[in-house]
Amino acid sequence: MSVRILALVGSLRAGSHNRQLAEAAVKLAPEGAEVVLYEGLADVPFYNEDIDVEGGVPDAAAKLREAAQGADAFLLFSPEYNGTIPAVLKNAIDWLSRPYGAGAFGGKPVAVIGTAFGQYGGVWAQDDTRKAVGIAGGKVIEDIKLSIPGSVTRFAETHPVDDAEVAAQLTEVVARLHGNVGEATAA
Ligand SMILES: Cc1cc2nc3c(=O)[nH]c(=O)nc-3n(C[C@H](O)[C@H](O)[C@H](O)COP(=O)(O)O)c2cc1C
């Protein structure tokens, strides 16, 4: 049975380079794993405990939770907005962190990578994402890291899947995340 890795992207823009990284990860997944790019984060309302009640959860949030429940691992792609995690990704993490103690991350492996325009590739945002998703119940694989600087210029003409260095790095990221699922199952 194929390992299902759910990709969540913290940028909503059509030409997002983080989205392109996720598209590349879909193509570069090793045999026995599939990376599924989650569509629909734009429709998820801001987290609000008043609506997170039986019969009140918005469809878009319920769909996100369902997709996450069906995943074996998560690959999060974050750009950096003003030195930290973009709201869209934090909002998804917040929805997936509840019900408290029974959220969909459920101890499953999570890796966080991304690209940003700045010289550090969004490392602050990716570190903050690791912190949040770990508190939300994910098993963060701390040593899987990839922060690609200069997104706007590096990927101006070249899709990440056609950038040999990035494609090799992504291949390793997905393979290692996949390997962590195996370890979690064998343990
Ligand atoms: C609101 C906003 C804040 C930003 N803040 C940062 C930042 O703190 N550090 C950084 O490296 N880039 C920052 N950028 C530039 C983004 O890294 C760049 O737009 C990146 O390509 C966004 O990712 P995307 O291509 O996936 O949309 C910011 C962009 C926006 C729109």
Coordinates of N, CA, C and O and ligand atoms in Angstrom, one line a residue:
M1 N 0.8 -1.2 0.0 CA 0.0 0.0 0.0 C 0.9 1.2 0.0 O 1.9 1.3 0.7
S2 N 0.5 2.2 -0.8 CA 1.3 3.4 -0.9 C 1.2 4.3 0.3 O 0.1 4.5 0.9
V3 N 2.3 4.9 0.7 CA 2.4 5.9 1.7 C 1.8 7.2 1.2 O 2.3 7.7 0.2
R4 N 0.9 7.8 1.9 CA 0.3 9.0 1.5 C 0.9 10.2 2.2 O 0.7 10.3 3.5
I5 N 1.5 11.1 1.5 CA 2.1 12.3 2.1 C 1.3 13.5 1.7 O 1.2 13.8 0.5
L6 N 0.7 14.2 2.6 CA -0.1 15.3 2.3 C 0.7 16.6 2.3 O 1.4 16.9 3.3
A7 N 0.7 17.3 1.2 CA 1.5 18.6 1.1 C 0.6 19.7 1.3 O -0.5 19.9 0.7
L8 N 1.0 20.6 2.3 CA 0.2 21.8 2.5 C 1.1 23.0 2.2 O 2.3 23.0 2.6
V9 N 0.6 23.9 1.4 CA 1.4 25.1 0.9 C 1.0 26.4 1.6 O -0.2 26.7 1.5
G10 N 1.9 27.1 2.1 CA 1.6 28.4 2.8 C 1.5 29.6 1.9 O 1.8 30.7 2.4
S11 N 1.2 29.4 0.7 CA 1.1 30.6 -0.2 C -0.1 30.3 -1.2 O -0.2 29.2 -1.7
L12 N -1.0 31.3 -1.3 CA -2.2 31.0 -2.1 C -2.0 31.5 -3.5 O -2.9 31.3 -4.4
R13 N -1.0 32.3 -3.8 CA -0.9 32.9 -5.2 C -0.7 31.8 -6.3 O 0.0 30.8 -6.0
A14 N -1.3 32.1 -7.4 CA -1.3 31.1 -8.5 C 0.2 30.7 -8.9 O 0.5 29.6 -9.2
G15 N 1.0 31.7 -8.9 CA 2.4 31.5 -9.4 C 3.4 31.1 -8.2 O 4.6 31.2 -8.4
S16 N 2.8 30.7 -7.1 CA 3.7 30.5 -5.9 C 4.8 29.5 -6.2 O 4.6 28.4 -6.7
H17 N 6.0 29.9 -5.8 CA 7.2 29.1 -5.9 C 7.1 27.9 -4.9 O 7.7 26.8 -5.2
N18 N 6.5 28.2 -3.8 CA 6.3 27.0 -2.8 C 5.4 26.0 -3.4 O 5.6 24.8 -3.2
R19 N 4.3 26.5 -4.1 CA 3.4 25.6 -4.7 C 4.2 24.8 -5.8 O 4.0 23.6 -6.0
Q20 N 5.0 25.5 -6.5 CA 5.8 24.8 -7.5 C 6.7 23.7 -6.9 O 6.9 22.6 -7.5
L21 N 7.3 24.0 -5.7 CA 8.1 23.0 -5.0 C 7.3 21.8 -4.7 O 7.7 20.7 -4.9
A22 N 6.0 22.1 -4.3 CA 5.1 21.0 -3.9 C 4.8 20.1 -5.2 O 4.7 18.9 -5.2
E23 N 4.6 20.8 -6.3 CA 4.3 20.1 -7.6 C 5.5 19.2 -7.9 O 5.3 18.1 -8.4
A24 N 6.7 19.8 -7.7 CA 7.9 19.0 -8.0 C 7.9 17.7 -7.1 O 8.3 16.6 -7.5
A25 N 7.6 17.9 -5.8 CA 7.6 16.8 -4.9 C 6.6 15.7 -5.3 O 6.9 14.5 -5.1
V26 N 5.5 16.1 -5.8 CA 4.5 15.2 -6.3 C 5.2 14.3 -7.4 O 5.1 13.1 -7.4
K27 N 5.9 15.0 -8.3 CA 6.5 14.2 -9.4 C 7.7 13.4 -9.0 O 8.0 12.3 -9.6
L28 N 8.4 13.8 -7.9 CA 9.6 13.1 -7.5 C 9.5 12.1 -6.4 O 10.4 11.5 -5.9
A29 N 8.2 11.8 -6.0 CA 8.0 10.9 -5.0 C 8.5 9.5 -5.4 O 8.3 9.1 -6.5
P30 N 9.1 8.8 -4.4 CA 9.7 7.5 -4.7 C 8.6 6.4 -4.9 O 7.4 6.7 -4.4
E31 N 8.9 5.3 -5.4 CA 8.0 4.2 -5.5 C 7.5 3.8 -4.1 O 8.3 3.8 -3.1
G32 N 6.2 3.6 -4.0 CA 5.7 3.3 -2.7 C 5.2 4.5 -1.9 O 4.7 4.3 -0.8
A33 N 5.3 5.7 -2.5 CA 4.8 6.9 -1.8 C 4.1 7.8 -2.8 O 4.5 7.8 -4.0
E34 N 3.1 8.5 -2.3 CA 2.5 9.5 -3.2 C 2.4 10.8 -2.4 O 2.0 10.7 -1.2
V35 N 2.7 11.9 -3.1 CA 2.6 13.2 -2.5 C 1.3 13.8 -3.1 O 1.2 13.9 -4.3
V36 N 0.4 14.2 -2.2 CA -0.9 14.7 -2.6 C -0.9 16.2 -2.2 O -0.8 16.5 -1.0
L37 N -1.0 17.0 -3.2 CA -1.0 18.5 -3.0 C -2.4 18.9 -2.6 O -3.4 18.8 -3.4
Y38 N -2.6 19.4 -1.4 CA -3.9 19.8 -0.9 C -4.4 21.1 -1.5 O -3.7 22.1 -1.4
E39 N -5.5 21.0 -2.1 CA -6.1 22.2 -2.7 C -7.2 22.6 -1.8 O -7.9 21.8 -1.2
G40 N -7.4 23.9 -1.6 CA -8.6 24.3 -0.8 C -8.3 25.0 0.5 O -9.2 25.3 1.3
L41 N -7.0 25.3 0.8 CA -6.7 26.0 2.0 C -7.3 27.4 2.0 O -7.6 28.0 3.0
A42 N -7.4 28.0 0.8 CA -8.0 29.4 0.7 C -9.4 29.4 1.2 O -9.9 30.5 1.6
D43 N -10.1 28.3 1.2 CA -11.5 28.3 1.6 C -11.7 28.1 3.1 O -12.9 28.1 3.5
V44 N -10.7 27.8 3.8 CA -10.8 27.4 5.2 C -10.9 28.7 6.0 O -10.0 29.5 6.0
P45 N -12.0 28.9 6.7 CA -12.2 30.2 7.5 C -11.1 30.2 8.6 O -10.6 29.2 9.0
F46 N -10.9 31.4 9.2 CA -10.1 31.5 10.3 C -10.6 30.6 11.5 O -11.8 30.6 11.7
Y47 N -9.6 30.0 12.1 CA -10.0 29.1 13.2 C -10.8 29.9 14.3 O -10.4 31.0 14.7
N48 N -11.9 29.3 14.8 CA -12.7 30.0 15.8 C -13.4 28.9 16.6 O -14.1 28.0 16.1
E49 N -13.1 28.9 17.9 CA -13.6 27.8 18.7 C -15.1 27.8 18.7 O -15.7 26.7 19.0
D50 N -15.8 28.9 18.5 CA -17.2 29.0 18.5 C -17.9 28.1 17.4 O -19.0 27.7 17.5
I51 N -17.1 28.0 16.3 CA -17.7 27.2 15.2 C -17.1 25.8 15.1 O -17.6 24.9 14.4
D52 N -16.1 25.5 16.0 CA -15.5 24.2 16.0 C -16.3 23.3 17.0 O -15.8 22.9 18.0
V53 N -17.6 23.1 16.7 CA -18.5 22.4 17.5 C -19.3 21.4 16.6 O -19.4 21.7 15.4
E54 N -19.8 20.4 17.2 CA -20.6 19.4 16.4 C -21.7 20.2 15.6 O -22.4 20.9 16.2
G55 N -21.6 19.9 14.3 CA -22.6 20.6 13.4 C -22.2 21.9 13.0 O -22.9 22.5 12.1
G56 N -21.1 22.5 13.5 CA -20.8 23.9 13.2 C -19.5 24.0 12.3 O -19.2 25.1 11.8
V57 N -18.8 22.9 12.2 CA -17.5 23.0 11.5 C -17.7 23.2 10.0 O -18.4 22.5 9.3
P58 N -17.1 24.3 9.5 CA -17.3 24.6 8.0 C -16.8 23.5 7.2 O -15.9 22.8 7.5
D59 N -17.5 23.3 6.0 CA -17.1 22.2 5.1 C -15.7 22.2 4.8 O -15.0 21.1 4.7
A60 N -15.1 23.3 4.5 CA -13.7 23.4 4.0 C -12.8 22.9 5.1 O -11.7 22.3 4.8
A61 N -13.1 23.2 6.4 CA -12.3 22.8 7.5 C -12.4 21.3 7.7 O -11.5 20.5 8.0
A62 N -13.7 20.8 7.6 CA -13.9 19.3 7.7 C -13.2 18.6 6.6 O -12.6 17.5 6.9
K63 N -13.2 19.1 5.4 CA -12.5 18.4 4.3 C -11.0 18.4 4.6 O -10.3 17.4 4.3
L64 N -10.4 19.5 5.1 CA -9.0 19.5 5.4 C -8.7 18.4 6.5 O -7.7 17.7 6.4
R65 N -9.5 18.3 7.5 CA -9.3 17.3 8.6 C -9.4 15.9 8.0 O -8.6 15.1 8.4
E66 N -10.4 15.7 7.1 CA -10.5 14.4 6.5 C -9.3 14.0 5.7 O -8.8 12.9 5.8
A67 N -8.8 14.9 4.9 CA -7.6 14.7 4.1 C -6.4 14.4 5.0 O -5.6 13.5 4.8
A68 N -6.3 15.1 6.1 CA -5.2 14.9 7.0 C -5.3 13.6 7.8 O -4.3 12.9 8.0
Q69 N -6.5 13.2 8.1 CA -6.7 11.9 8.8 C -6.3 10.8 7.9 O -5.7 9.8 8.4
G70 N -6.5 10.9 6.6 CA -6.1 9.9 5.7 C -4.6 9.9 5.3 O -4.2 9.0 4.5
A71 N -3.9 10.8 5.8 CA -2.5 10.9 5.4 C -1.6 10.1 6.4 O -1.9 10.0 7.6
D72 N -0.4 9.7 5.9 CA 0.5 9.0 6.7 C 1.6 9.9 7.2 O 2.3 9.6 8.2
A73 N 1.8 11.0 6.5 CA 2.8 12.0 6.8 C 2.5 13.3 6.1 O 1.6 13.4 5.3
F74 N 3.2 14.3 6.5 CA 2.9 15.7 6.0 C 4.2 16.3 5.5 O 5.2 16.2 6.2
L75 N 4.1 17.0 4.4 CA 5.2 17.9 3.9 C 4.7 19.3 3.8 O 3.8 19.5 3.0
L76 N 5.2 20.2 4.6 CA 4.7 21.6 4.7 C 5.7 22.4 3.9 O 6.9 22.3 4.2
F77 N 5.1 23.3 3.1 CA 6.0 24.3 2.3 C 5.6 25.7 2.8 O 4.5 26.1 2.6
S78 N 6.6 26.4 3.3 CA 6.3 27.7 3.8 C 7.2 28.8 3.2 O 8.5 28.7 3.4
P79 N 6.6 29.8 2.7 CA 7.4 31.0 2.4 C 7.5 31.8 3.7 O 7.1 31.3 4.8
E80 N 8.1 32.9 3.7 CA 8.2 33.7 4.9 C 7.5 35.0 4.7 O 7.7 35.7 3.7
Y81 N 6.6 35.4 5.6 CA 5.9 36.6 5.6 C 6.3 37.4 6.8 O 5.9 37.0 7.9
N82 N 6.9 38.5 6.6 CA 7.4 39.4 7.7 C 8.0 38.6 8.8 O 7.7 38.7 10.0
G83 N 8.9 37.8 8.4 CA 9.8 37.0 9.3 C 9.1 35.8 10.0 O 9.8 35.2 10.9
T84 N 8.0 35.4 9.5 CA 7.4 34.3 10.2 C 6.4 33.5 9.2 O 6.4 33.8 8.0
I85 N 5.7 32.6 9.8 CA 4.8 31.7 9.0 C 3.6 32.5 8.5 O 3.0 33.3 9.1
P86 N 3.2 32.3 7.2 CA 2.0 32.9 6.6 C 0.8 32.5 7.3 O 0.7 31.3 7.7
A87 N -0.2 33.3 7.4 CA -1.4 33.0 8.2 C -2.2 31.8 7.6 O -2.8 31.0 8.4
V88 N -2.1 31.6 6.3 CA -2.9 30.5 5.7 C -2.4 29.2 6.2 O -3.2 28.2 6.5
L89 N -1.1 29.0 6.4 CA -0.5 27.8 6.9 C -0.8 27.6 8.4 O -1.1 26.5 8.9
K90 N -0.6 28.7 9.1 CA -0.9 28.7 10.6 C -2.3 28.3 10.8 O -2.6 27.5 11.8
N91 N -3.2 28.8 10.0 CA -4.7 28.6 10.2 C -4.9 27.1 10.0 O -5.7 26.4 10.7
A92 N -4.3 26.5 8.9 CA -4.5 25.1 8.7 C -4.0 24.2 9.9 O -4.6 23.3 10.3
I93 N -2.8 24.6 10.4 CA -2.3 23.9 11.6 C -3.2 24.0 12.8 O -3.5 23.1 13.5
D94 N -3.8 25.2 13.0 CA -4.7 25.4 14.1 C -5.9 24.5 14.0 O -6.3 23.8 14.9
W95 N -6.5 24.4 12.8 CA -7.7 23.5 12.6 C -7.3 22.1 12.8 O -8.0 21.3 13.4
L96 N -6.1 21.7 12.4 CA -5.7 20.3 12.5 C -5.2 19.9 13.9 O -4.9 18.8 14.2
S97 N -5.0 21.0 14.7 CA -4.6 20.7 16.1 C -5.7 20.4 17.1 O -5.5 20.0 18.2
R98 N -6.9 20.5 16.6 CA -8.1 20.2 17.4 C -8.9 19.1 16.8 O -8.9 18.9 15.6
P99 N -9.7 18.3 17.5 CA -9.9 18.3 18.9 C -8.6 18.1 19.7 O -7.7 17.3 19.3
Y100 N -8.4 18.8 20.8 CA -7.2 18.8 21.6 C -6.9 17.3 22.0 O -7.7 16.6 22.5
G101 N -5.6 17.0 21.6 CA -5.1 15.6 21.9 C -5.6 14.6 20.9 O -5.1 13.4 21.0
A102 N -6.4 15.0 20.0 CA -6.9 14.0 19.0 C -6.9 14.6 17.6 O -7.7 14.2 16.7
G103 N -6.0 15.6 17.4 CA -5.9 16.2 16.1 C -5.4 15.3 15.0 O -4.8 14.2 15.3
A104 N -5.5 15.7 13.7 CA -5.1 14.8 12.6 C -3.6 14.6 12.4 O -3.2 13.7 11.8
F105 N -2.8 15.5 13.1 CA -1.4 15.2 12.9 C -1.0 14.0 13.7 O -0.1 13.2 13.2
G106 N -1.6 13.7 14.8 CA -1.6 12.5 15.5 C -0.3 11.7 15.6 O -0.2 10.5 15.4
G107 N 0.8 12.5 15.8 CA 2.1 11.8 16.0 C 2.7 11.3 14.7 O 3.7 10.6 14.6
K108 N 2.1 11.7 13.5 CA 2.6 11.3 12.2 C 3.8 12.2 11.8 O 3.9 13.4 12.2
P109 N 4.8 11.7 11.0 CA 5.9 12.4 10.6 C 5.6 13.7 9.8 O 4.7 13.6 9.0
V110 N 6.3 14.8 10.1 CA 6.1 16.0 9.4 C 7.4 16.6 9.1 O 8.3 16.7 10.0
A111 N 7.6 17.0 7.8 CA 8.8 17.8 7.4 C 8.4 19.1 6.9 O 7.3 19.3 6.3
V112 N 9.2 20.1 7.2 CA 8.9 21.5 6.8 C 10.0 22.0 5.9 O 11.2 22.0 6.3
I113 N 9.7 22.5 4.7 CA 10.7 23.1 3.8 C 10.1 24.3 3.2 O 8.9 24.6 3.4
G114 N 10.8 25.0 2.3 CA 10.2 26.1 1.6 C 11.3 27.0 0.9 O 12.5 26.7 1.0
T115 N 10.7 28.0 0.3 CA 11.6 29.0 -0.4 C 11.0 30.3 -0.2 O 9.8 30.5 0.0
A116 N 11.9 31.3 -0.1 CA 11.5 32.7 0.1 C 12.5 33.6 -0.7 O 13.6 33.1 -1.1
F117 N 12.1 34.8 -0.8 CA 13.0 35.7 -1.6 C 14.3 36.1 -0.8 O 15.3 36.3 -1.4
G118 N 14.2 36.2 0.5 CA 15.3 36.6 1.3 C 16.5 35.7 1.2 O 16.4 34.5 0.7
Q119 N 17.6 36.1 1.7 CA 18.9 35.4 1.6 C 18.9 34.1 2.4 O 19.8 33.2 2.3
Y120 N 17.9 33.9 3.4 CA 17.9 32.7 4.2 C 16.8 31.7 3.8 O 16.6 30.7 4.4
G121 N 16.1 32.1 2.8 CA 15.1 31.2 2.2 C 13.9 30.9 3.1 O 13.2 29.9 2.9
G122 N 13.7 31.8 4.0 CA 12.5 31.7 4.9 C 12.7 30.8 6.1 O 11.7 30.2 6.6
V123 N 13.9 30.7 6.5 CA 14.3 29.8 7.6 C 13.5 30.1 8.9 O 13.1 29.2 9.7
W124 N 13.2 31.4 9.2 CA 12.5 31.8 10.4 C 11.1 31.2 10.3 O 10.5 30.7 11.3
A125 N 10.5 31.4 9.1 CA 9.1 30.9 9.0 C 9.0 29.3 9.1 O 8.1 28.8 9.7
Q126 N 10.0 28.7 8.5 CA 10.0 27.2 8.6 C 10.3 26.7 10.0 O 9.7 25.7 10.4
D127 N 11.2 27.4 10.7 CA 11.4 27.1 12.1 C 10.1 27.3 12.9 O 9.8 26.4 13.8
D128 N 9.4 28.4 12.7 CA 8.2 28.7 13.4 C 7.1 27.6 13.1 O 6.3 27.2 13.9
T129 N 7.1 27.2 11.8 CA 6.2 26.2 11.4 C 6.5 24.8 12.1 O 5.6 24.2 12.6
R130 N 7.8 24.5 12.2 CA 8.1 23.3 13.0 C 7.6 23.4 14.4 O 7.1 22.4 15.0
K131 N 7.8 24.5 15.0 CA 7.4 24.7 16.4 C 5.9 24.5 16.5 O 5.4 23.7 17.4
A132 N 5.1 25.2 15.7 CA 3.7 25.1 15.8 C 3.2 23.7 15.5 O 2.3 23.2 16.2
V133 N 3.7 23.1 14.4 CA 3.1 21.8 14.1 C 3.5 20.7 15.1 O 2.8 19.7 15.3
G134 N 4.6 20.9 15.7 CA 5.0 20.0 16.8 C 4.1 20.1 18.0 O 3.6 19.1 18.6
I135 N 3.8 21.3 18.4 CA 2.8 21.6 19.5 C 1.4 21.0 19.1 O 0.7 20.5 19.9
A136 N 1.1 21.1 17.8 CA -0.2 20.7 17.3 C -0.3 19.1 17.2 O -1.3 18.6 16.8
G137 N 0.8 18.4 17.5 CA 0.7 17.0 17.6 C 1.5 16.2 16.5 O 1.4 15.0 16.5
G138 N 2.1 16.9 15.6 CA 2.9 16.2 14.6 C 4.3 15.8 15.2 O 4.8 16.3 16.2
K139 N 4.8 14.7 14.5 CA 6.2 14.3 14.9 C 7.1 14.9 13.9 O 7.3 14.5 12.8
V140 N 7.7 16.1 14.3 CA 8.5 16.9 13.4 C 9.8 16.2 13.2 O 10.5 15.8 14.2
I141 N 10.2 16.0 11.9 CA 11.5 15.4 11.6 C 12.4 16.6 11.5 O 12.5 17.3 10.4
E142 N 13.1 16.9 12.6 CA 13.8 18.2 12.7 C 15.0 18.3 11.7 O 15.4 19.3 11.4
D143 N 15.6 17.1 11.4 CA 16.8 17.2 10.6 C 16.5 17.1 9.1 O 17.4 17.1 8.2
I144 N 15.2 17.1 8.7 CA 14.9 17.3 7.3 C 14.7 18.8 7.1 O 13.7 19.4 7.6
K145 N 15.6 19.5 6.4 CA 15.5 20.9 6.3 C 15.9 21.3 4.8 O 16.8 20.7 4.3
L146 N 15.2 22.2 4.3 CA 15.5 22.7 2.9 C 14.9 24.1 2.8 O 13.7 24.3 2.9
S147 N 15.8 25.2 2.8 CA 15.3 26.6 2.8 C 16.0 27.2 1.6 O 17.3 27.4 1.6
I148 N 15.3 27.4 0.5 CA 15.9 27.9 -0.7 C 15.8 29.4 -0.9 O 14.7 29.9 -0.9
P149 N 16.9 30.1 -0.8 CA 16.8 31.6 -0.9 C 16.6 32.1 -2.4 O 16.7 31.3 -3.3
G150 N 16.3 33.4 -2.5 CA 16.2 34.0 -3.8 C 15.1 33.4 -4.7 O 15.3 33.4 -5.9
S151 N 14.0 33.1 -4.1 CA 12.9 32.4 -4.9 C 12.5 33.1 -6.1 O 12.4 32.5 -7.2
V152 N 12.4 34.4 -6.0 CA 11.8 35.2 -7.1 C 12.7 35.1 -8.4 O 12.3 35.0 -9.5
T153 N 14.0 35.2 -8.1 CA 15.0 35.1 -9.2 C 15.3 33.7 -9.6 O 15.3 33.3 -10.8
R154 N 15.5 32.8 -8.6 CA 15.9 31.4 -8.9 C 14.9 30.7 -9.8 O 15.2 29.9 -10.7
F155 N 13.6 30.9 -9.5 CA 12.5 30.2 -10.2 C 11.8 31.1 -11.2 O 10.7 30.7 -11.6
A156 N 12.4 32.2 -11.5 CA 11.7 33.1 -12.5 C 11.5 32.4 -13.8 O 10.4 32.6 -14.4
E157 N 12.5 31.7 -14.3 CA 12.4 31.0 -15.6 C 12.3 29.5 -15.5 O 12.0 28.9 -16.5
T158 N 12.7 29.0 -14.3 CA 12.9 27.6 -14.2 C 12.0 27.0 -13.1 O 12.0 27.4 -11.9
H159 N 11.1 26.1 -13.5 CA 10.3 25.4 -12.5 C 11.3 24.5 -11.6 O 12.2 23.9 -12.1
P160 N 11.0 24.4 -10.3 CA 11.9 23.7 -9.4 C 12.2 22.2 -9.9 O 13.3 21.7 -9.7
V161 N 11.2 21.6 -10.6 CA 11.5 20.2 -11.0 C 12.5 20.2 -12.1 O 13.2 19.1 -12.3
D162 N 12.7 21.3 -12.8 CA 13.8 21.4 -13.8 C 15.1 21.9 -13.4 O 16.0 22.1 -14.1
D163 N 15.1 22.3 -12.1 CA 16.4 22.8 -11.5 C 17.1 21.5 -10.8 O 16.6 21.0 -9.8
A164 N 18.2 21.1 -11.4 CA 18.7 19.8 -11.1 C 19.1 19.7 -9.6 O 18.8 18.7 -8.9
E165 N 19.6 20.8 -9.0 CA 20.1 20.8 -7.6 C 18.8 20.7 -6.7 O 18.8 19.9 -5.8
V166 N 17.8 21.5 -7.0 CA 16.6 21.5 -6.2 C 15.9 20.2 -6.3 O 15.4 19.6 -5.3
A167 N 15.8 19.7 -7.5 CA 15.1 18.4 -7.7 C 15.8 17.3 -6.9 O 15.1 16.4 -6.3
A168 N 17.1 17.3 -6.9 CA 17.8 16.3 -6.1 C 17.6 16.5 -4.6 O 17.3 15.5 -3.9
Q169 N 17.5 17.7 -4.2 CA 17.3 18.0 -2.7 C 15.9 17.5 -2.4 O 15.6 16.9 -1.3
L170 N 14.9 17.8 -3.2 CA 13.5 17.5 -3.0 C 13.3 15.9 -3.0 O 12.6 15.4 -2.1
T171 N 14.0 15.3 -3.9 CA 13.9 13.8 -3.9 C 14.4 13.2 -2.6 O 13.8 12.3 -2.1
E172 N 15.5 13.8 -2.1 CA 16.0 13.3 -0.8 C 15.0 13.6 0.3 O 14.8 12.7 1.2
V173 N 14.5 14.8 0.3 CA 13.5 15.2 1.4 C 12.3 14.2 1.4 O 12.0 13.6 2.5
V174 N 11.7 13.9 0.2 CA 10.6 13.1 0.2 C 11.0 11.6 0.6 O 10.2 11.0 1.3
A175 N 12.1 11.2 0.1 CA 12.5 9.8 0.4 C 12.8 9.7 1.9 O 12.4 8.7 2.5
R176 N 13.4 10.7 2.5 CA 13.6 10.6 4.0 C 12.3 10.6 4.8 O 12.2 9.9 5.8
L177 N 11.4 11.5 4.4 CA 10.1 11.5 5.0 C 9.4 10.2 4.9 O 8.9 9.7 5.9
H178 N 9.4 9.6 3.7 CA 8.9 8.3 3.5 C 9.5 7.3 4.4 O 8.8 6.5 5.0
G179 N 10.8 7.4 4.5 CA 11.6 6.4 5.4 C 11.1 6.6 6.9 O 11.0 5.6 7.6
N180 N 10.8 7.8 7.3 CA 10.3 8.0 8.7 C 9.0 7.3 8.9 O 8.6 6.9 10.0
V181 N 8.1 7.3 7.8 CA 6.8 6.6 8.0 C 7.1 5.1 8.2 O 6.5 4.5 9.1
G182 N 8.0 4.6 7.5 CA 8.4 3.1 7.7 C 8.8 2.9 9.1 O 8.4 1.9 9.7
E183 N 9.7 3.8 9.6 CA 10.2 3.6 11.0 C 9.1 3.7 12.0 O 9.0 2.9 12.9
A184 N 8.1 4.6 11.8 CA 7.1 4.8 12.7 C 6.2 3.5 12.7 O 5.7 3.1 13.8
T185 N 6.0 2.9 11.5 CA 5.2 1.7 11.5 C 5.8 0.5 12.1 O 5.2 -0.3 12.7
A186 N 7.2 0.5 11.9 CA 7.9 -0.7 12.4 C 8.1 -0.6 13.9 O 8.2 -1.6 14.6
A187 N 8.0 0.6 14.5 CA 8.3 0.8 15.9 C 7.2 0.2 16.8 O 6.0 0.1 16.3
Ligands
LIG1 C1 3.4 40.0 3.0 C2 4.8 39.5 2.6 C3 5.8 39.5 3.5 C4 7.1 39.0 3.1 N1 8.1 38.9 4.0 C5 9.2 38.3 3.7 C6 10.2 37.9 4.7 O1 10.0 38.3 5.9 N2 11.3 37.2 4.3 C7 11.5 36.9 3.0 O2 12.5 36.2 2.8 N3 10.6 37.2 2.1 C8 9.5 37.8 2.4 N4 8.5 38.1 1.4 C9 8.8 37.7 0.0 C10 8.5 36.3 -0.2 O3 9.5 35.5 0.2 C11 8.3 36.0 -1.7 O4 7.2 36.8 -2.2 C12 8.0 34.5 -2.0 O5 8.2 34.2 -3.3 C13 6.6 34.1 -1.5 O6 6.5 32.7 -1.8 P1 5.6 32.1 -3.0 O7 6.4 32.3 -4.2 O8 5.4 30.7 -2.6 O9 4.3 32.9 -3.0 C14 7.3 38.6 1.8 C15 6.2 38.7 0.8 C16 5.0 39.1 1.2 C17 3.9 39.1 0.2

